[in-house]
Amino acid sequence: ISPSLATNLLRRRPLAAPWGGESDDQPFELLDREEQILLRLAQGLSNEEIGAGIGLAPAAVEAFITNVLMKVHATTAALAQD
């Protein structure tokens, strides 16, 4: 996914509403590894570069990305950009 999409997904993680109410976004939580990968994608790194840097195969990086997109109920990367 693109750096801008990764940044958008990181920004869309809902934070607890300060008044104890619900946030406007559908809640989703990221695993530490998913967040690490999104942060590196936001920096413009490729799946291969990310994998080499954190000890994962590029296919494993792609699997984490797919999991994130599923968490935000996106069927394609383009849908996650709204």
Short mmCIF file of C-alpha atoms in Angstrom, two decimals:
data_model
loop_
_atom_site.label_atom_id
_atom_site.label_comp_id
_atom_site.label_asym_id
_atom_site.label_seq_id
_atom_site.Cartn_x
_atom_site.Cartn_y
_atom_site.Cartn_z
CA ILE A 1 0.00 0.00 0.00
CA SER A 2 1.09 3.57 -0.50
CA PRO A 3 2.77 5.71 2.17
CA SER A 4 -0.24 8.02 2.24
CA LEU A 5 -2.64 5.11 2.78
CA ALA A 6 -0.49 3.75 5.62
CA THR A 7 -0.44 7.20 7.23
CA ASN A 8 -4.22 7.48 6.80
CA LEU A 9 -4.78 4.10 8.47
CA LEU A 10 -2.55 5.06 11.38
CA ARG A 11 -4.50 8.29 11.83
CA ARG A 12 -7.86 6.51 11.66
CA ARG A 13 -7.14 4.38 14.70
CA PRO A 14 -9.80 5.61 17.06
CA LEU A 15 -8.73 6.95 20.37
CA ALA A 16 -10.97 6.77 23.38
CA ALA A 17 -13.32 9.72 23.41
CA PRO A 18 -12.28 12.08 26.24
CA TRP A 19 -15.82 12.16 27.63
CA GLY A 20 -16.06 8.37 27.77
CA GLY A 21 -18.37 8.22 24.78
CA GLU A 22 -17.81 6.46 21.52
CA SER A 23 -15.54 7.71 18.77
CA ASP A 24 -16.89 8.48 15.29
CA ASP A 25 -14.79 5.76 13.65
CA GLN A 26 -15.37 2.06 13.88
CA PRO A 27 -12.86 0.83 16.46
CA PHE A 28 -10.01 -1.36 15.40
CA GLU A 29 -6.86 -2.29 17.21
CA LEU A 30 -3.49 -2.90 15.64
CA LEU A 31 -1.04 -5.49 16.80
CA ASP A 32 2.41 -4.08 17.57
CA ARG A 33 3.76 -5.77 14.43
CA GLU A 34 0.96 -4.31 12.27
CA GLU A 35 1.74 -0.84 13.58
CA GLN A 36 5.47 -1.34 12.95
CA ILE A 37 4.72 -2.32 9.37
CA LEU A 38 2.34 0.59 8.77
CA LEU A 39 4.87 3.05 10.17
CA ARG A 40 7.49 1.73 7.75
CA LEU A 41 5.04 1.80 4.85
CA ALA A 42 4.30 5.42 5.72
CA GLN A 43 8.04 6.07 5.36
CA GLY A 44 7.88 4.71 1.82
CA LEU A 45 9.62 1.37 2.40
CA SER A 46 8.75 -1.62 0.24
CA ASN A 47 7.52 -4.94 1.63
CA GLU A 48 10.98 -6.36 0.96
CA GLU A 49 12.71 -3.54 2.83
CA ILE A 50 10.29 -3.81 5.74
CA GLY A 51 10.74 -7.56 5.95
CA ALA A 52 14.51 -7.29 5.91
CA GLY A 53 14.42 -4.66 8.64
CA ILE A 54 12.19 -6.59 11.04
CA GLY A 55 13.06 -10.17 10.15
CA LEU A 56 10.00 -11.18 8.12
CA ALA A 57 9.57 -12.52 4.63
CA PRO A 58 7.86 -10.09 2.22
CA ALA A 59 4.88 -12.48 2.08
CA ALA A 60 4.50 -12.20 5.86
CA VAL A 61 4.56 -8.41 5.59
CA GLU A 62 1.82 -8.62 2.97
CA ALA A 63 -0.22 -10.88 5.28
CA PHE A 64 -0.02 -8.30 8.07
CA ILE A 65 -1.15 -5.59 5.63
CA THR A 66 -4.08 -7.76 4.55
CA ASN A 67 -5.05 -8.23 8.20
CA VAL A 68 -5.04 -4.47 8.75
CA LEU A 69 -7.24 -3.92 5.70
CA MET A 70 -9.65 -6.58 6.99
CA LYS A 71 -9.78 -4.84 10.37
CA VAL A 72 -10.91 -1.62 8.72
CA HIS A 73 -13.38 -3.60 6.61
CA ALA A 74 -11.65 -2.71 3.36
CA THR A 75 -11.82 -5.14 0.50
CA THR A 76 -9.17 -3.25 -1.42
CA ALA A 77 -6.52 -0.71 -0.48
CA ALA A 78 -8.47 1.99 -2.33
CA LEU A 79 -11.49 1.51 -0.04
CA ALA A 80 -9.35 2.12 3.03
CA GLN A 81 -8.54 5.65 1.87
CA ASP A 82 -11.96 7.22 2.57
#
